Short mmCIF file of C-alpha atoms (C1' of nucleotides) in Angstrom, two decimals:
data_model
loop_
_atom_site.label_atom_id
_atom_site.label_comp_id
_atom_site.label_asym_id
_atom_site.label_seq_id
_atom_site.Cartn_x
_atom_site.Cartn_y
_atom_site.Cartn_z
CA MET I 812 0.00 0.00 0.00
CA HIS I 813 1.32 3.46 -0.81
CA SER I 814 1.88 5.56 2.25
CA GLU I 815 -0.09 8.33 0.54
CA ILE I 816 -3.15 6.14 0.71
CA LYS I 817 -2.35 4.89 4.15
CA TYR I 818 -2.20 8.15 5.99
CA TRP I 819 -4.66 10.39 4.24
CA PHE I 820 -7.27 9.86 6.93
CA LEU I 821 -5.10 11.34 9.66
CA ARG I 822 -5.91 14.63 7.98
CA ASP I 823 -9.42 14.22 9.33
CA HIS I 824 -8.16 14.78 12.79
CA LYS I 825 -7.78 18.37 13.86
CA LEU I 826 -4.62 17.41 15.63
CA PHE I 827 -2.75 16.55 12.49
CA ARG I 828 -3.82 19.48 10.38
CA VAL I 829 -0.84 21.48 11.52
CA LEU I 830 1.53 18.94 10.01
CA SER I 831 2.88 19.11 6.51
CA ASN I 832 2.50 16.16 4.17
CA ASP I 833 6.10 15.25 4.76
CA GLN I 834 5.64 15.23 8.47
CA LEU I 835 2.55 13.09 8.19
CA LYS I 836 4.56 10.72 6.05
CA GLN I 837 7.28 10.70 8.66
CA LEU I 838 4.78 9.63 11.28
CA CYS I 839 3.33 7.04 8.95
CA VAL I 840 6.63 5.32 8.39
CA ILE I 841 6.45 4.32 12.00
CA THR I 842 2.77 3.53 11.83
CA GLY I 843 1.28 0.12 12.47
CA PHE I 844 -2.07 -0.80 11.02
CA LYS I 845 -4.54 -3.20 12.49
CA GLU I 846 -8.01 -4.53 11.87
CA GLY I 847 -10.16 -5.87 14.69
CA LYS I 848 -13.56 -7.43 15.22
CA LYS I 849 -16.17 -7.25 17.96
CA GLY I 850 -14.90 -8.39 21.32
CA ASP I 851 -11.20 -8.15 20.45
CA ILE I 852 -9.05 -6.74 23.17
CA ILE I 853 -6.37 -4.24 22.30
CA TYR I 854 -3.92 -4.18 25.15
CA PHE I 855 -1.78 -1.21 25.92
CA SER I 856 -1.25 -0.96 29.65
CA ASP I 857 1.38 -3.61 29.90
CA SER I 858 3.17 -2.89 26.72
CA LYS I 859 6.94 -2.34 26.83
CA GLU I 860 6.73 0.11 24.01
CA PRO I 861 3.88 2.49 24.77
CA ARG I 862 1.82 3.60 21.80
CA ILE I 863 -0.74 6.13 20.80
CA TYR I 864 -3.64 4.69 18.87
CA PHE I 865 -5.85 6.37 16.34
CA LEU I 866 -9.25 4.84 15.67
CA LYS I 867 -9.99 5.10 11.99
CA LYS I 868 -13.25 3.18 11.92
CA GLY I 869 -15.65 1.71 14.48
CA ALA I 870 -15.97 2.15 18.23
CA ILE I 871 -14.16 0.73 21.22
CA LYS I 872 -14.45 1.04 24.98
CA ILE I 873 -11.74 1.77 27.54
CA SER I 874 -12.46 -0.37 30.61
CA GLU I 875 -11.00 -1.59 33.83
CA VAL I 876 -11.77 -4.79 35.70
CA ASP I 877 -11.10 -5.10 39.41
CA VAL I 878 -10.01 -8.17 41.38
CA ASN I 879 -13.61 -9.36 41.80
CA GLY I 880 -14.29 -9.18 38.09
CA ASN I 881 -16.39 -6.04 38.25
CA GLU I 882 -16.00 -3.89 35.20
CA ILE I 883 -16.37 -0.19 34.54
CA THR I 884 -16.07 1.56 31.23
CA LYS I 885 -14.32 4.88 31.49
CA GLU I 886 -14.62 6.06 27.96
CA ILE I 887 -16.10 5.25 24.57
CA ILE I 888 -13.72 5.93 21.72
CA GLN I 889 -15.28 6.79 18.38
CA LYS I 890 -13.98 7.01 14.85
CA GLY I 891 -11.36 9.75 14.64
CA ASP I 892 -10.41 9.73 18.29
CA LEU I 893 -7.15 8.87 20.00
CA PHE I 894 -6.48 6.46 22.84
CA GLY I 895 -3.57 4.70 24.55
CA GLU I 896 -0.87 6.21 26.74
CA LEU I 897 -2.23 9.67 26.21
CA SER I 898 -0.82 10.94 29.47
CA LEU I 899 2.65 10.40 27.94
CA ASP I 900 3.52 8.60 31.08
CA THR I 901 5.01 5.16 30.95
CA THR I 902 5.30 4.33 34.61
CA ILE I 903 2.47 2.65 36.44
CA ALA I 904 0.24 0.10 34.78
CA ASN I 905 -3.37 0.68 35.68
CA ASN I 906 -5.35 -2.33 34.51
CA GLU I 907 -6.97 -0.58 31.62
CA PHE I 908 -7.76 -2.28 28.37
CA ALA I 909 -9.50 -1.41 25.14
CA GLN I 910 -12.16 -3.68 23.67
CA VAL I 911 -13.88 -3.48 20.30
CA LEU I 912 -17.61 -2.72 20.40
CA THR I 913 -18.56 -2.52 16.74
CA ASN I 914 -18.41 -5.45 14.34
CA SER I 915 -15.12 -4.23 12.99
CA VAL I 916 -12.54 -1.54 13.64
CA THR I 917 -9.49 -0.14 11.92
CA ILE I 918 -6.74 1.15 14.11
CA CYS I 919 -3.52 2.91 13.36
CA SER I 920 -0.81 3.39 15.93
CA PHE I 921 2.55 5.02 16.43
CA LEU I 922 5.17 4.81 19.09
CA LEU I 923 4.86 7.29 21.90
CA LYS I 924 8.46 8.38 21.60
CA ASP I 925 8.12 9.06 17.90
CA PHE I 926 5.07 11.13 18.54
CA GLU I 927 6.87 13.02 21.26
CA ALA I 928 9.74 13.72 18.94
CA LEU I 929 7.34 15.12 16.39
CA MET I 930 5.76 17.36 18.99
CA GLU I 931 9.17 18.69 19.95
CA GLN I 932 9.57 19.87 16.37
CA HIS I 933 6.04 21.12 16.16
CA PRO I 934 4.71 23.34 18.94
CA ASP I 935 1.33 23.60 17.22
CA LEU I 936 0.92 19.89 17.42
CA ALA I 937 2.02 19.84 21.03
CA LEU I 938 -0.48 22.50 21.97
CA SER I 939 -3.37 20.80 20.17
CA TYR I 940 -2.47 17.56 21.80
CA THR I 941 -2.34 19.19 25.20
CA LYS I 942 -5.84 20.49 24.64
CA LEU I 943 -7.02 17.07 23.57
CA VAL I 944 -5.75 15.51 26.78
CA GLY I 945 -7.19 18.41 28.74
CA LEU I 946 -10.59 17.84 27.23
CA LYS I 947 -10.57 14.18 28.15
CA PHE I 948 -9.56 15.19 31.65
CA LYS I 949 -12.51 17.52 31.85
CA LYS I 950 -14.92 14.89 30.59
CA LEU I 951 -13.78 12.45 33.23
CA LYS I 952 -14.20 15.10 35.90
CA ASN I 953 -17.73 15.44 34.69
CA SER I 954 -18.39 11.71 34.91
CA TYR I 955 -16.97 11.75 38.41
CA SER I 956 -19.33 14.50 39.48
CA ASN I 957 -22.28 12.73 37.90
CA LEU I 958 -21.44 9.54 39.71
CA VAL I 959 -21.49 11.28 43.06
CA PHE I 960 -24.30 13.76 42.59
CA LYS I 961 -26.78 11.90 40.43
CA ASP I 962 -28.69 8.65 40.70
CA ALA I 963 -28.57 5.83 38.19
CA ARG I 964 -31.58 7.09 36.24
CA SER I 965 -30.07 10.54 35.73
CA ARG I 966 -26.76 9.04 34.73
CA LEU I 967 -28.47 6.83 32.18
CA ILE I 968 -30.38 9.75 30.70
CA GLN I 969 -27.21 11.83 30.56
CA PHE I 970 -25.38 9.03 28.81
CA LEU I 971 -28.18 8.54 26.28
CA LYS I 972 -28.10 12.23 25.45
CA ASP I 973 -24.35 12.18 24.98
CA TRP I 974 -24.60 9.11 22.83
CA ALA I 975 -27.29 10.73 20.71
CA ALA I 976 -25.12 13.81 20.24
CA ARG I 977 -22.16 11.73 19.14
CA ASP I 978 -23.77 8.99 17.12
CA GLY I 979 -27.40 9.86 16.48
CA ASN I 980 -29.14 10.42 13.16
CA GLU I 981 -31.88 12.94 13.34
CA THR I 982 -35.32 12.21 11.85
CA LEU I 983 -38.47 14.28 12.06
CA ASP I 984 -39.29 13.75 15.72
CA ALA I 985 -36.70 11.24 16.85
CA ILE I 986 -33.00 10.51 17.02
CA VAL I 987 -31.94 7.09 15.80
CA ILE I 988 -28.74 5.45 16.96
CA GLU I 989 -27.30 2.29 15.50
CA ASN I 990 -26.95 0.20 18.62
CA TYR I 991 -23.65 -1.51 19.25
CA LEU I 992 -24.00 -1.62 23.03
CA THR I 993 -25.66 -4.30 25.12
CA GLN I 994 -27.46 -3.31 28.29
CA GLN I 995 -24.51 -4.77 30.13
CA ASP I 996 -22.20 -2.37 28.24
CA ILE I 997 -24.42 0.55 29.15
CA ALA I 998 -24.44 -0.56 32.77
CA HIS I 999 -20.64 -0.49 32.82
CA ILE I 1000 -20.60 3.01 31.41
CA ILE I 1001 -23.03 4.46 33.92
CA CYS I 1002 -21.50 2.40 36.74
CA THR I 1003 -24.43 0.30 37.79
CA THR I 1004 -25.52 -3.33 37.46
CA ARG I 1005 -27.00 -4.91 34.37
CA GLN I 1006 -30.31 -5.45 36.16
CA THR I 1007 -30.64 -1.83 37.16
CA ALA I 1008 -29.79 -0.66 33.66
CA THR I 1009 -32.41 -3.01 32.21
CA GLN I 1010 -35.07 -1.80 34.59
CA LEU I 1011 -34.32 1.84 33.92
CA LEU I 1012 -34.32 1.39 30.15
CA ASN I 1013 -37.69 -0.36 30.33
CA GLN I 1014 -38.97 2.35 32.62
CA LEU I 1015 -37.96 5.03 30.09
CA GLU I 1016 -39.53 2.97 27.31
CA THR I 1017 -42.81 2.65 29.24
CA GLU I 1018 -42.77 6.41 29.71
CA GLY I 1019 -42.54 6.75 25.93
CA HIS I 1020 -39.12 8.38 25.82
CA LEU I 1021 -37.34 5.75 23.78
CA LYS I 1022 -37.44 2.40 22.02
CA TYR I 1023 -34.50 0.10 22.67
CA ASP I 1024 -33.67 -3.06 20.81
CA ARG I 1025 -30.54 -4.89 19.88
CA LYS I 1026 -30.28 -3.24 16.50
CA GLU I 1027 -31.11 0.34 17.23
CA LEU I 1028 -32.09 2.86 19.80
CA VAL I 1029 -34.74 5.44 18.99
CA LEU I 1030 -34.89 8.44 21.28
CA ASP I 1031 -37.76 10.89 21.38
CA LYS I 1032 -36.44 14.24 20.24
CA GLN I 1033 -38.33 16.11 22.93
CA PHE I 1034 -36.75 13.88 25.53
CA VAL I 1035 -33.24 14.50 24.24
CA LEU I 1036 -33.64 18.24 23.96
CA GLN I 1037 -35.27 18.90 27.28
CA ASN I 1038 -32.97 19.20 30.24
CA MET X 1073 10.16 43.72 44.44
CA HIS X 1074 12.72 42.79 41.79
CA SER X 1075 11.38 40.30 39.34
CA GLU X 1076 14.50 38.24 39.94
CA ILE X 1077 13.36 37.69 43.48
CA LYS X 1078 9.78 37.22 42.47
CA TYR X 1079 10.15 34.35 40.12
CA TRP X 1080 13.07 32.37 41.43
CA PHE X 1081 10.79 29.78 42.99
CA LEU X 1082 9.22 28.78 39.70
CA ARG X 1083 12.57 27.17 39.05
CA ASP X 1084 11.59 24.61 41.64
CA HIS X 1085 8.96 23.29 39.34
CA LYS X 1086 10.11 20.79 36.77
CA LEU X 1087 7.79 22.37 34.28
CA PHE X 1088 9.67 25.63 34.11
CA ARG X 1089 13.15 24.21 33.91
CA VAL X 1090 13.02 24.20 30.16
CA LEU X 1091 12.58 27.96 30.12
CA SER X 1092 15.43 30.41 29.97
CA ASN X 1093 15.75 33.16 32.55
CA ASP X 1094 14.42 35.62 30.03
CA GLN X 1095 11.38 33.52 29.35
CA LEU X 1096 10.69 33.09 33.02
CA LYS X 1097 10.95 36.82 33.36
CA GLN X 1098 8.56 37.25 30.45
CA LEU X 1099 6.00 35.08 32.23
CA CYS X 1100 6.60 36.95 35.46
CA VAL X 1101 5.83 40.31 33.97
CA ILE X 1102 2.32 39.10 33.56
CA THR X 1103 2.28 37.40 36.89
CA GLY X 1104 -0.06 38.30 39.69
CA PHE X 1105 0.88 37.53 43.27
CA LYS X 1106 -1.56 36.81 46.01
CA GLU X 1107 -1.72 35.82 49.64
CA GLY X 1108 -4.70 34.00 51.06
CA LYS X 1109 -5.99 32.67 54.35
CA LYS X 1110 -8.03 29.65 55.39
CA GLY X 1111 -11.44 29.48 53.76
CA ASP X 1112 -10.66 32.00 51.01
CA ILE X 1113 -11.87 31.13 47.58
CA ILE X 1114 -9.10 31.64 45.07
CA TYR X 1115 -10.66 30.80 41.80
CA PHE X 1116 -13.90 30.05 40.00
CA SER X 1117 -13.97 28.02 36.82
CA ASP X 1118 -16.35 30.48 35.19
CA SER X 1119 -13.88 33.32 35.35
CA LYS X 1120 -13.81 35.72 32.42
CA GLU X 1121 -10.03 35.71 32.29
CA PRO X 1122 -8.95 32.12 32.71
CA ARG X 1123 -5.70 31.64 34.57
CA ILE X 1124 -3.19 29.06 35.60
CA TYR X 1125 -2.18 29.20 39.24
CA PHE X 1126 0.97 28.08 40.94
CA LEU X 1127 0.77 27.31 44.64
CA LYS X 1128 3.93 28.51 46.32
CA LYS X 1129 2.97 27.79 49.90
CA GLY X 1130 0.12 26.00 51.69
CA ALA X 1131 -2.62 23.67 50.54
CA ILE X 1132 -5.92 24.19 48.78
CA LYS X 1133 -8.77 22.00 47.58
CA ILE X 1134 -10.45 21.88 44.18
CA SER X 1135 -14.15 21.31 44.72
CA GLU X 1136 -17.50 21.38 43.03
CA VAL X 1137 -20.89 22.06 44.54
CA ASP X 1138 -24.05 20.84 42.86
CA VAL X 1139 -27.48 22.51 42.77
CA ASN X 1140 -28.48 20.91 46.08
CA GLY X 1141 -25.40 22.20 47.84
CA ASN X 1142 -23.60 18.86 47.96
CA GLU X 1143 -19.87 19.22 47.67
CA ILE X 1144 -17.13 16.96 46.40
CA THR X 1145 -13.43 17.63 46.46
CA LYS X 1146 -11.70 16.42 43.35
CA GLU X 1147 -8.16 17.21 44.26
CA ILE X 1148 -5.90 18.51 46.98
CA ILE X 1149 -3.26 20.91 45.70
CA GLN X 1150 0.00 21.09 47.61
CA LYS X 1151 2.92 23.47 47.60
CA GLY X 1152 4.59 23.46 44.21
CA ASP X 1153 1.59 22.24 42.25
CA LEU X 1154 -0.49 23.91 39.56
CA PHE X 1155 -4.22 24.43 39.34
CA GLY X 1156 -6.78 26.47 37.43
CA GLU X 1157 -7.92 26.04 33.84
CA LEU X 1158 -5.43 23.26 33.32
CA SER X 1159 -7.43 21.63 30.57
CA LEU X 1160 -6.90 24.81 28.53
CA ASP X 1161 -10.55 24.55 27.60
CA THR X 1162 -12.97 27.32 28.37
CA THR X 1163 -15.97 26.02 26.47
CA ILE X 1164 -17.46 23.52 28.89
CA ALA X 1165 -18.44 24.86 32.31
CA ASN X 1166 -17.90 22.73 35.35
CA ASN X 1167 -18.58 24.76 38.51
CA GLU X 1168 -15.21 24.21 40.07
CA PHE X 1169 -13.61 26.41 42.64
CA ALA X 1170 -10.45 26.43 44.72
CA GLN X 1171 -10.53 27.02 48.46
CA VAL X 1172 -7.70 27.49 50.93
CA LEU X 1173 -7.25 24.72 53.51
CA THR X 1174 -4.15 25.82 55.40
CA ASN X 1175 -3.97 28.94 57.54
CA SER X 1176 -2.25 30.81 54.77
CA VAL X 1177 -1.23 30.36 51.16
CA THR X 1178 0.90 32.15 48.61
CA ILE X 1179 -0.18 31.96 45.02
CA CYS X 1180 1.21 33.17 41.76
CA SER X 1181 -0.80 33.18 38.57
CA PHE X 1182 -0.60 33.95 34.89
CA LEU X 1183 -3.14 34.33 32.16
CA LEU X 1184 -4.01 31.20 30.24
CA LYS X 1185 -3.43 32.88 26.91
CA ASP X 1186 0.04 34.05 27.91
CA PHE X 1187 0.92 30.56 29.01
CA GLU X 1188 -0.40 29.15 25.75
CA ALA X 1189 1.66 31.64 23.80
CA LEU X 1190 4.73 30.52 25.69
CA MET X 1191 4.00 26.89 24.90
CA GLU X 1192 3.71 27.74 21.22
CA GLN X 1193 7.25 29.01 21.38
CA HIS X 1194 8.40 26.17 23.54
CA PRO X 1195 7.39 22.63 22.65
CA ASP X 1196 9.38 21.32 25.61
CA LEU X 1197 7.14 23.25 27.91
CA ALA X 1198 4.02 21.96 26.19
CA LEU X 1199 5.27 18.42 26.47
CA SER X 1200 6.07 18.70 30.17
CA TYR X 1201 2.77 20.37 30.74
CA THR X 1202 0.90 17.60 28.97
CA LYS X 1203 2.62 15.10 31.21
CA LEU X 1204 1.56 17.09 34.25
CA VAL X 1205 -2.06 17.18 33.13
CA GLY X 1206 -1.77 13.53 32.10
CA LEU X 1207 -0.70 12.62 35.60
CA LYS X 1208 -3.65 14.42 37.10
CA PHE X 1209 -5.85 12.64 34.59
CA LYS X 1210 -4.47 9.32 35.72
CA LYS X 1211 -5.03 10.14 39.37
CA LEU X 1212 -8.61 11.06 38.72
CA LYS X 1213 -9.15 7.83 36.81
CA ASN X 1214 -7.93 6.07 39.89
CA SER X 1215 -10.34 7.96 42.14
CA TYR X 1216 -13.12 7.08 39.75
CA SER X 1217 -12.30 3.38 39.93
CA ASN X 1218 -12.07 3.52 43.70
CA LEU X 1219 -15.43 5.18 43.95
CA VAL X 1220 -17.07 2.42 41.95
CA PHE X 1221 -15.18 -0.61 43.16
CA LYS X 1222 -14.53 0.14 46.82
CA ASP X 1223 -16.65 0.97 49.83
CA ALA X 1224 -16.30 4.06 51.99
CA ARG X 1225 -13.94 2.38 54.45
CA SER X 1226 -11.50 1.33 51.73
CA ARG X 1227 -11.64 4.75 50.15
CA LEU X 1228 -10.87 6.38 53.48
CA ILE X 1229 -7.92 4.08 54.08
CA GLN X 1230 -6.63 4.71 50.58
CA PHE X 1231 -6.91 8.44 51.09
CA LEU X 1232 -5.11 8.32 54.43
CA LYS X 1233 -2.26 6.38 52.86
CA ASP X 1234 -1.98 8.89 50.03
CA TRP X 1235 -2.06 11.75 52.48
CA ALA X 1236 0.65 10.16 54.57
CA ALA X 1237 2.82 9.72 51.48
CA ARG X 1238 2.41 13.35 50.50
CA ASP X 1239 2.46 15.09 53.83
CA GLY X 1240 3.56 12.68 56.52
CA ASN X 1241 6.57 12.88 58.79
CA GLU X 1242 7.97 9.52 59.69
CA THR X 1243 8.79 8.66 63.30
CA LEU X 1244 9.91 5.35 64.75
CA ASP X 1245 6.66 3.44 64.41
CA ALA X 1246 4.22 6.04 63.17
CA ILE X 1247 3.60 8.64 60.51
CA VAL X 1248 2.53 12.06 61.75
CA ILE X 1249 0.57 14.47 59.60
CA GLU X 1250 -0.13 18.04 60.49
CA ASN X 1251 -3.90 18.10 60.15
CA TYR X 1252 -5.49 20.86 58.13
CA LEU X 1253 -8.59 18.88 57.18
CA THR X 1254 -11.83 18.59 59.09
CA GLN X 1255 -13.77 15.35 58.96
CA GLN X 1256 -16.17 17.16 56.67
CA ASP X 1257 -13.26 17.92 54.32
CA ILE X 1258 -12.23 14.29 54.35
CA ALA X 1259 -15.80 13.24 53.68
CA HIS X 1260 -15.87 15.42 50.57
CA ILE X 1261 -12.66 13.90 49.32
CA ILE X 1262 -13.76 10.30 49.69
CA CYS X 1263 -17.27 11.17 48.49
CA THR X 1264 -19.33 10.26 51.49
CA THR X 1265 -21.21 12.08 54.25
CA ARG X 1266 -19.63 13.71 57.27
CA GLN X 1267 -21.33 11.20 59.57
CA THR X 1268 -19.97 8.20 57.72
CA ALA X 1269 -16.46 9.67 57.67
CA THR X 1270 -16.66 10.30 61.42
CA GLN X 1271 -17.82 6.77 62.14
CA LEU X 1272 -15.12 5.22 59.99
CA LEU X 1273 -12.35 7.34 61.52
CA ASN X 1274 -13.48 6.35 65.01
CA GLN X 1275 -13.70 2.75 63.92
CA LEU X 1276 -10.10 2.86 62.68
CA GLU X 1277 -9.04 4.60 65.90
CA THR X 1278 -10.73 1.90 68.01
CA GLU X 1279 -8.88 -0.71 65.98
CA GLY X 1280 -5.65 1.06 66.91
CA HIS X 1281 -4.65 2.10 63.42
CA LEU X 1282 -4.61 5.83 64.00
CA LYS X 1283 -5.18 8.75 66.30
CA TYR X 1284 -7.10 11.67 64.88
CA ASP X 1285 -7.50 15.09 66.39
CA ARG X 1286 -7.88 18.59 65.06
CA LYS X 1287 -4.18 19.32 65.24
CA GLU X 1288 -2.63 16.18 63.90
CA LEU X 1289 -3.20 12.73 62.55
CA VAL X 1290 -0.97 9.90 63.70
CA LEU X 1291 -1.02 6.78 61.57
CA ASP X 1292 0.37 3.43 62.64
CA LYS X 1293 3.25 2.62 60.31
CA GLN X 1294 2.24 -1.00 59.99
CA PHE X 1295 -1.19 0.09 58.93
CA VAL X 1296 0.14 2.44 56.27
CA LEU X 1297 2.61 -0.05 54.89
CA GLN X 1298 0.42 -3.13 54.73
CA ASN X 1299 -1.59 -3.85 51.59
"C1'" DC C 652 -13.69 34.43 80.64
"C1'" DA C 653 -18.08 33.95 78.67
"C1'" DT C 654 -20.55 33.00 74.85
"C1'" DA C 655 -21.07 32.06 69.97
"C1'" DT C 656 -19.65 29.13 66.42
"C1'" DA C 657 -17.67 25.28 64.40
"C1'" DA C 658 -16.46 20.46 64.63
"C1'" DT C 659 -17.25 15.91 66.29
"C1'" DG C 660 -20.05 11.92 68.19
"C1'" DT C 661 -24.06 8.92 67.97
"C1'" DC C 662 -28.31 6.78 66.65
"C1'" DG C 663 -32.47 5.02 64.25
"C1'" DG C 664 -35.15 4.98 60.15
"C1'" DG C 665 -35.37 5.13 55.20
"C1'" DT C 666 -33.87 3.98 50.52
"C1'" DA C 667 -31.43 3.37 46.14
"C1'" DA C 668 -29.27 0.02 44.31
"C1'" DA C 669 -26.57 -4.48 44.69
"C1'" DT C 670 -27.14 -9.44 44.80
"C1'" DG C 671 -28.66 -13.77 43.45
"C1'" DA C 672 -31.68 -16.56 41.07
"C1'" DC C 673 -34.33 -17.95 37.41
"C1'" DA C 674 -37.18 -17.59 33.08
"C1'" DA C 675 -37.92 -15.97 28.54
"C1'" DA C 676 -36.53 -14.17 24.37
"C1'" DA C 677 -33.25 -13.24 20.67
"C1'" DC C 678 -29.44 -14.48 18.14
"C1'" DC C 679 -25.78 -17.45 16.20
"C1'" DC C 680 -24.05 -21.11 13.61
"C1'" DC C 681 -23.54 -26.03 12.42
"C1'" DG Z 1089 -34.33 -25.53 11.69
"C1'" DG Z 1090 -32.69 -26.98 16.09
"C1'" DG Z 1091 -29.57 -26.64 20.03
"C1'" DG Z 1092 -26.46 -23.76 22.40
"C1'" DT Z 1093 -25.21 -19.23 23.81
"C1'" DT Z 1094 -25.93 -14.58 24.70
"C1'" DT Z 1095 -28.97 -11.03 26.01
"C1'" DT Z 1096 -32.95 -9.32 28.26
"C1'" DG Z 1097 -36.78 -9.40 31.81
"C1'" DT Z 1098 -38.38 -9.82 36.56
"C1'" DC Z 1099 -38.52 -10.34 41.43
"C1'" DA Z 1100 -37.52 -10.98 46.39
"C1'" DT Z 1101 -33.91 -10.13 49.64
"C1'" DT Z 1102 -30.19 -7.69 51.56
"C1'" DT Z 1103 -27.10 -3.87 52.53
"C1'" DA Z 1104 -24.17 0.07 52.63
"C1'" DC Z 1105 -24.89 4.36 53.12
"C1'" DC Z 1106 -27.73 8.63 53.35
"C1'" DC Z 1107 -30.54 11.69 56.02
"C1'" DG Z 1108 -32.20 14.14 59.87
"C1'" DA Z 1109 -31.84 15.08 64.48
"C1'" DC Z 1110 -29.65 16.06 68.49
"C1'" DA Z 1111 -25.90 16.04 72.12
"C1'" DT Z 1112 -21.28 16.98 73.19
"C1'" DT Z 1113 -16.87 18.87 72.76
"C1'" DA Z 1114 -13.43 22.04 70.89
"C1'" DT Z 1115 -12.14 26.46 69.12
"C1'" DA Z 1116 -12.61 31.28 67.98
"C1'" DT Z 1117 -13.89 35.97 69.35
"C1'" DG Z 1118 -15.15 39.95 71.70
#
DNA sequence: CATATAATGTCGGGTAAATGACAAAACCCC
DNA sequence: GGGGTTTTGTCATTTACCCGACATTATATG
């Protein structure tokens, strides 16, 4: 494959717009490509050679499992987003892993040190990247607050709204989302049990706010817009 | 005051080591100095002129209060640490504020945009800064996991260990911490109520693991080291 | 030193959500 | 299309923790 074809898509990411074609090519020389299918686990915590990953296609979750097997999902990564050792810190492993949610994904990755080197040469890139990490930081802060201040129902509603904003297709009076999450997945995201998530989803369905099935999720537009 | 005297202490921070004396001076021209006493509120996240703050002396907490008046403390900032609009993002509001915990503090601050400008000129600085934010990100991830996976007692113990590591003075068989936190403060940090925090502290005291009073906290060394 | 204010101690009742257990439905694939 | 597997639905029980209420003790302040 010509590297021209390989790396064109990085242009889609705001982060890389500041780079010249040559610099993109430079990064792509050190790029690894990878396809994945639903359920695949992409490890990065334990890796000797820390990497930054770019998700070209699909969706994955960043999760952690504790000693008792309980899982929480800290973040959903969508097409065009970055994940991996984003904190540029290679020290402590923290039990995180990435798992594919959609039927298939395409991932591109580069070595952390190469990326760092590129940032050294390119302050614009460094600054954009700093903002990207900062934004993720802020989002997590928000999840943390929600977890403490709000009950499971509110957290579910908040998540559904976020999901709709990210992934939804607007119709006349509804927002339709192609559903790649099980109720168990949703439970992990909003930090509750599968049973509670199921009950709450059915409750919202009974109230006429949404229609959930394994293929798609249809949200009432009123419901999404109102606070 | 000569700016030479004013800014020397920034040298203590790893972040600023990459800057030349001239650049430090440049930052210091735009620097505001401030003293504060216990209870003072230093900063609101909705400020018109977003700033980065450097804590020269003392300790402060970064908290958020929700509509019902419930408070959580997301972070304790110690001498030598940064706080403020660290995510470099001013779009999303998050109701954070910083409040002084110790009897007095000394703070230095600069405007976000000036700091950004400096990073543009200095990729090294941007890189170090990203690592700093990345570390905070990682710590928050850890708090998030703890909140979901562990009960209040475990979270309290974890916090006490962290506190001891940051602030403790080792004696023969104990670790002594000068106490600037009320039980209410501690409750906010571990995300529980004041009553629960009180009960748990007394429980740990009964078990012989610690001695808490308003002046100091003495932790049994065994207790801190184990697990 | 007296009094107000803040911080700590204690308890019982209430509740959101976890837990465990099982059934039904949907989906996969041989 | 049939058998296994995954996902969803439902319920009864339990529990950690919140909430309110009040007493007690420590600290600040005039």
